Amino acid sequence: MATTYATVTWDQLHRDARLLAETLIPRGPFKGIVAVTRGGLIPAAIIAREIDCRLIETVSVVTYDEEHQGKPQVVKAPTAAGDGEGFLIIDDLVDSGVTAQIVRQLLPKALFACLYAKPSGKPLTDMFVVEVPQATWVLFPWDTAPLFIPPLARKSETAS
């Protein structure tokens, strides 16, 4: 279980996706992108725009139920990508590496890139933007909602 949380904003995610795209351009052109669902969908859309790639395939590997890791299961294979040659795999985060290992087995010739990498998963990605401590749970913009927080002065008024 994560001991700390890191919140990624929409602006930060977009900025990090563009940074990744900038480092990917010299490695292309790519035949297509394989977005690892669900977290890789939005980064893949941003990167596809920036590198001018129109073909986007998906792969879906279910490993988490909320914050608990379970047995991985491929629920949608990336058939259009073949063995991955000329393709770019995009994910939001490589954590334990379980999903990345499965996707790499499916697409051994693809380049694997993600926005954020934890130490356990880092060896499985070819490139990433930011390293995150293993014990940190990353909260993405699609996982959170802005909430009203009362001012601190009001908290002390209600406490007395």
PDB file of C-alpha atoms in Angstrom:
ATOM      1  CA  MET A   1       0.000   0.000   0.000  1.00  0.00           C
ATOM      2  CA  ALA A   2       1.297   3.455  -0.855  1.00  0.00           C
ATOM      3  CA  THR A   3       2.482   5.568   2.049  1.00  0.00           C
ATOM      4  CA  THR A   4       2.341   8.901   0.238  1.00  0.00           C
ATOM      5  CA  TYR A   5       0.321  10.369  -2.601  1.00  0.00           C
ATOM      6  CA  ALA A   6       1.399  12.573  -5.517  1.00  0.00           C
ATOM      7  CA  THR A   7      -1.265  14.461  -7.448  1.00  0.00           C
ATOM      8  CA  VAL A   8      -0.688  15.088 -11.156  1.00  0.00           C
ATOM      9  CA  THR A   9      -2.680  18.011 -12.578  1.00  0.00           C
ATOM     10  CA  TRP A  10      -3.989  18.230 -16.144  1.00  0.00           C
ATOM     11  CA  ASP A  11      -1.419  20.951 -16.890  1.00  0.00           C
ATOM     12  CA  GLN A  12       1.436  18.864 -15.511  1.00  0.00           C
ATOM     13  CA  LEU A  13       0.304  15.758 -17.409  1.00  0.00           C
ATOM     14  CA  HIS A  14       0.103  17.716 -20.661  1.00  0.00           C
ATOM     15  CA  ARG A  15       3.511  19.293 -20.096  1.00  0.00           C
ATOM     16  CA  ASP A  16       5.105  15.910 -19.297  1.00  0.00           C
ATOM     17  CA  ALA A  17       3.468  14.269 -22.345  1.00  0.00           C
ATOM     18  CA  ARG A  18       4.847  17.022 -24.594  1.00  0.00           C
ATOM     19  CA  LEU A  19       8.315  16.591 -23.055  1.00  0.00           C
ATOM     20  CA  LEU A  20       8.149  12.879 -23.772  1.00  0.00           C
ATOM     21  CA  ALA A  21       6.973  13.541 -27.336  1.00  0.00           C
ATOM     22  CA  GLU A  22       9.909  15.870 -27.884  1.00  0.00           C
ATOM     23  CA  THR A  23      12.355  13.103 -26.925  1.00  0.00           C
ATOM     24  CA  LEU A  24      10.478  10.585 -29.086  1.00  0.00           C
ATOM     25  CA  ILE A  25      10.534  12.572 -32.347  1.00  0.00           C
ATOM     26  CA  PRO A  26      14.166  11.679 -33.179  1.00  0.00           C
ATOM     27  CA  ARG A  27      13.330   7.974 -32.592  1.00  0.00           C
ATOM     28  CA  GLY A  28      10.494   8.023 -35.164  1.00  0.00           C
ATOM     29  CA  PRO A  29       8.666   8.054 -37.370  1.00  0.00           C
ATOM     30  CA  PHE A  30       6.422   5.406 -35.841  1.00  0.00           C
ATOM     31  CA  LYS A  31       3.902   3.235 -37.691  1.00  0.00           C
ATOM     32  CA  GLY A  32       1.532   3.717 -34.776  1.00  0.00           C
ATOM     33  CA  ILE A  33       1.042   3.999 -31.058  1.00  0.00           C
ATOM     34  CA  VAL A  34      -0.245   1.365 -28.667  1.00  0.00           C
ATOM     35  CA  ALA A  35      -1.925   3.032 -25.697  1.00  0.00           C
ATOM     36  CA  VAL A  36      -1.985   0.951 -22.526  1.00  0.00           C
ATOM     37  CA  THR A  37      -5.525   1.387 -21.225  1.00  0.00           C
ATOM     38  CA  ARG A  38      -6.782   3.165 -19.395  1.00  0.00           C
ATOM     39  CA  GLY A  39      -4.015   5.360 -18.049  1.00  0.00           C
ATOM     40  CA  GLY A  40      -2.087   5.559 -21.312  1.00  0.00           C
ATOM     41  CA  LEU A  41      -5.028   6.787 -23.413  1.00  0.00           C
ATOM     42  CA  ILE A  42      -4.745  10.509 -22.709  1.00  0.00           C
ATOM     43  CA  PRO A  43      -0.918  10.639 -22.831  1.00  0.00           C
ATOM     44  CA  ALA A  44      -1.087   8.650 -26.102  1.00  0.00           C
ATOM     45  CA  ALA A  45      -3.539  11.157 -27.611  1.00  0.00           C
ATOM     46  CA  ILE A  46      -1.300  14.095 -26.681  1.00  0.00           C
ATOM     47  CA  ILE A  47       1.843  12.356 -27.934  1.00  0.00           C
ATOM     48  CA  ALA A  48       0.133  11.211 -31.147  1.00  0.00           C
ATOM     49  CA  ARG A  49      -0.750  14.824 -31.901  1.00  0.00           C
ATOM     50  CA  GLU A  50       2.758  16.077 -31.149  1.00  0.00           C
ATOM     51  CA  ILE A  51       4.558  13.445 -33.237  1.00  0.00           C
ATOM     52  CA  ASP A  52       1.879  13.513 -35.968  1.00  0.00           C
ATOM     53  CA  CYS A  53       0.891   9.864 -35.650  1.00  0.00           C
ATOM     54  CA  ARG A  54      -2.646   8.862 -36.695  1.00  0.00           C
ATOM     55  CA  LEU A  55      -2.749   5.119 -35.985  1.00  0.00           C
ATOM     56  CA  ILE A  56      -3.565   4.370 -32.356  1.00  0.00           C
ATOM     57  CA  GLU A  57      -4.123   0.824 -31.113  1.00  0.00           C
ATOM     58  CA  THR A  58      -4.867  -0.193 -27.532  1.00  0.00           C
ATOM     59  CA  VAL A  59      -3.907  -2.968 -25.165  1.00  0.00           C
ATOM     60  CA  SER A  60      -5.795  -3.568 -21.957  1.00  0.00           C
ATOM     61  CA  VAL A  61      -4.232  -5.459 -19.071  1.00  0.00           C
ATOM     62  CA  VAL A  62      -6.218  -5.483 -15.849  1.00  0.00           C
ATOM     63  CA  THR A  63      -4.002  -5.676 -12.763  1.00  0.00           C
ATOM     64  CA  TYR A  64      -5.571  -3.300 -10.223  1.00  0.00           C
ATOM     65  CA  ASP A  65      -8.875  -3.130  -8.409  1.00  0.00           C
ATOM     66  CA  GLU A  66      -8.758   0.340  -6.835  1.00  0.00           C
ATOM     67  CA  GLU A  67      -5.421   0.247  -4.935  1.00  0.00           C
ATOM     68  CA  HIS A  68      -5.038  -3.544  -4.698  1.00  0.00           C
ATOM     69  CA  GLN A  69      -3.012  -5.533  -7.187  1.00  0.00           C
ATOM     70  CA  GLY A  70      -4.520  -8.753  -8.505  1.00  0.00           C
ATOM     71  CA  LYS A  71      -3.682 -11.393 -11.119  1.00  0.00           C
ATOM     72  CA  PRO A  72      -2.972  -9.706 -14.495  1.00  0.00           C
ATOM     73  CA  GLN A  73      -5.320 -10.461 -17.355  1.00  0.00           C
ATOM     74  CA  VAL A  74      -5.147  -9.270 -20.982  1.00  0.00           C
ATOM     75  CA  VAL A  75      -8.683  -8.217 -21.817  1.00  0.00           C
ATOM     76  CA  LYS A  76      -7.853  -6.581 -25.184  1.00  0.00           C
ATOM     77  CA  ALA A  77      -4.799  -7.503 -27.278  1.00  0.00           C
ATOM     78  CA  PRO A  78      -3.075  -4.999 -29.606  1.00  0.00           C
ATOM     79  CA  THR A  79      -3.626  -7.038 -32.776  1.00  0.00           C
ATOM     80  CA  ALA A  80      -3.016  -4.183 -35.248  1.00  0.00           C
ATOM     81  CA  ALA A  81       0.526  -3.733 -33.895  1.00  0.00           C
ATOM     82  CA  GLY A  82       1.765  -7.239 -34.750  1.00  0.00           C
ATOM     83  CA  ASP A  83       5.019  -7.866 -32.880  1.00  0.00           C
ATOM     84  CA  GLY A  84       5.402  -4.140 -32.236  1.00  0.00           C
ATOM     85  CA  GLU A  85       7.976  -3.366 -34.905  1.00  0.00           C
ATOM     86  CA  GLY A  86       7.787   0.349 -35.669  1.00  0.00           C
ATOM     87  CA  PHE A  87       5.250   0.914 -32.879  1.00  0.00           C
ATOM     88  CA  LEU A  88       5.436   3.031 -29.768  1.00  0.00           C
ATOM     89  CA  ILE A  89       3.848   1.843 -26.506  1.00  0.00           C
ATOM     90  CA  ILE A  90       2.580   4.660 -24.277  1.00  0.00           C
ATOM     91  CA  ASP A  91       1.494   4.362 -20.652  1.00  0.00           C
ATOM     92  CA  ASP A  92       1.004   6.884 -17.893  1.00  0.00           C
ATOM     93  CA  LEU A  93       3.028   5.026 -15.255  1.00  0.00           C
ATOM     94  CA  VAL A  94       5.188   1.946 -14.932  1.00  0.00           C
ATOM     95  CA  ASP A  95       4.830   0.851 -11.318  1.00  0.00           C
ATOM     96  CA  SER A  96       5.677  -2.737 -10.322  1.00  0.00           C
ATOM     97  CA  GLY A  97       6.319  -3.629 -13.955  1.00  0.00           C
ATOM     98  CA  VAL A  98       3.677  -6.374 -14.093  1.00  0.00           C
ATOM     99  CA  THR A  99       1.665  -4.695 -16.886  1.00  0.00           C
ATOM    100  CA  ALA A 100       4.824  -3.611 -18.701  1.00  0.00           C
ATOM    101  CA  GLN A 101       6.185  -7.192 -18.718  1.00  0.00           C
ATOM    102  CA  ILE A 102       2.984  -8.507 -20.278  1.00  0.00           C
ATOM    103  CA  VAL A 103       2.836  -5.730 -22.880  1.00  0.00           C
ATOM    104  CA  ARG A 104       6.517  -6.244 -23.722  1.00  0.00           C
ATOM    105  CA  GLN A 105       5.857  -9.959 -24.279  1.00  0.00           C
ATOM    106  CA  LEU A 106       3.007  -9.081 -26.645  1.00  0.00           C
ATOM    107  CA  LEU A 107       5.039  -6.402 -28.486  1.00  0.00           C
ATOM    108  CA  PRO A 108       8.716  -7.337 -28.147  1.00  0.00           C
ATOM    109  CA  LYS A 109       9.891  -5.030 -30.962  1.00  0.00           C
ATOM    110  CA  ALA A 110       8.062  -1.876 -29.810  1.00  0.00           C
ATOM    111  CA  LEU A 111       9.564   1.111 -28.013  1.00  0.00           C
ATOM    112  CA  PHE A 112       8.031   1.494 -24.530  1.00  0.00           C
ATOM    113  CA  ALA A 113       7.670   5.031 -23.150  1.00  0.00           C
ATOM    114  CA  CYS A 114       5.755   6.381 -20.185  1.00  0.00           C
ATOM    115  CA  LEU A 115       5.360   9.627 -18.325  1.00  0.00           C
ATOM    116  CA  TYR A 116       6.212   8.364 -14.846  1.00  0.00           C
ATOM    117  CA  ALA A 117       8.310   5.430 -13.628  1.00  0.00           C
ATOM    118  CA  LYS A 118       8.801   3.831 -10.238  1.00  0.00           C
ATOM    119  CA  PRO A 119      12.074   2.018  -9.435  1.00  0.00           C
ATOM    120  CA  SER A 120      10.588  -1.500  -9.763  1.00  0.00           C
ATOM    121  CA  GLY A 121       9.212  -0.810 -13.235  1.00  0.00           C
ATOM    122  CA  LYS A 122      11.900   1.529 -14.542  1.00  0.00           C
ATOM    123  CA  PRO A 123      14.022  -1.226 -16.171  1.00  0.00           C
ATOM    124  CA  LEU A 124      11.026  -2.235 -18.316  1.00  0.00           C
ATOM    125  CA  THR A 125      10.583   1.132 -20.017  1.00  0.00           C
ATOM    126  CA  ASP A 126      12.832   2.562 -22.710  1.00  0.00           C
ATOM    127  CA  MET A 127      12.169   6.136 -21.649  1.00  0.00           C
ATOM    128  CA  PHE A 128      10.181   8.143 -19.133  1.00  0.00           C
ATOM    129  CA  VAL A 129       9.888  11.733 -17.930  1.00  0.00           C
ATOM    130  CA  VAL A 130       9.769  11.623 -14.116  1.00  0.00           C
ATOM    131  CA  GLU A 131      10.864   9.010 -11.586  1.00  0.00           C
ATOM    132  CA  VAL A 132       8.460   8.524  -8.664  1.00  0.00           C
ATOM    133  CA  PRO A 133       9.321   6.819  -5.351  1.00  0.00           C
ATOM    134  CA  GLN A 134       8.025   3.243  -5.146  1.00  0.00           C
ATOM    135  CA  ALA A 135       5.884   3.924  -2.057  1.00  0.00           C
ATOM    136  CA  THR A 136       4.065   6.845  -3.707  1.00  0.00           C
ATOM    137  CA  TRP A 137       0.569   6.392  -5.142  1.00  0.00           C
ATOM    138  CA  VAL A 138       0.178   8.673  -8.165  1.00  0.00           C
ATOM    139  CA  LEU A 139      -3.231  10.331  -8.422  1.00  0.00           C
ATOM    140  CA  PHE A 140      -3.981  11.257 -12.023  1.00  0.00           C
ATOM    141  CA  PRO A 141      -6.443  13.989 -13.005  1.00  0.00           C
ATOM    142  CA  TRP A 142      -9.024  11.423 -14.104  1.00  0.00           C
ATOM    143  CA  ASP A 143      -8.856   9.814 -10.634  1.00  0.00           C
ATOM    144  CA  THR A 144      -9.548  12.976  -8.652  1.00  0.00           C
ATOM    145  CA  ALA A 145     -11.983  15.874  -8.468  1.00  0.00           C
ATOM    146  CA  PRO A 146     -11.499  19.373  -7.088  1.00  0.00           C
ATOM    147  CA  LEU A 147     -13.281  19.774  -3.782  1.00  0.00           C
ATOM    148  CA  PHE A 148     -14.148  22.821  -1.715  1.00  0.00           C
ATOM    149  CA  ILE A 149     -11.971  23.052   1.385  1.00  0.00           C
ATOM    150  CA  PRO A 150     -13.106  25.520   4.066  1.00  0.00           C
ATOM    151  CA  PRO A 151     -10.546  28.157   5.052  1.00  0.00           C
ATOM    152  CA  LEU A 152      -8.434  27.279   8.084  1.00  0.00           C
ATOM    153  CA  ALA A 153      -9.955  30.179  10.043  1.00  0.00           C
ATOM    154  CA  ARG A 154     -13.403  28.597   9.695  1.00  0.00           C
ATOM    155  CA  LYS A 155     -12.139  25.291  11.065  1.00  0.00           C
ATOM    156  CA  SER A 156     -11.005  26.971  14.275  1.00  0.00           C
ATOM    157  CA  GLU A 157     -14.406  28.751  14.575  1.00  0.00           C
ATOM    158  CA  THR A 158     -16.299  25.463  14.434  1.00  0.00           C
ATOM    159  CA  ALA A 159     -13.904  23.778  16.862  1.00  0.00           C
ATOM    160  CA  SER A 160     -14.576  26.285  19.670  1.00  0.00           C
TER     161      SER A 160
END
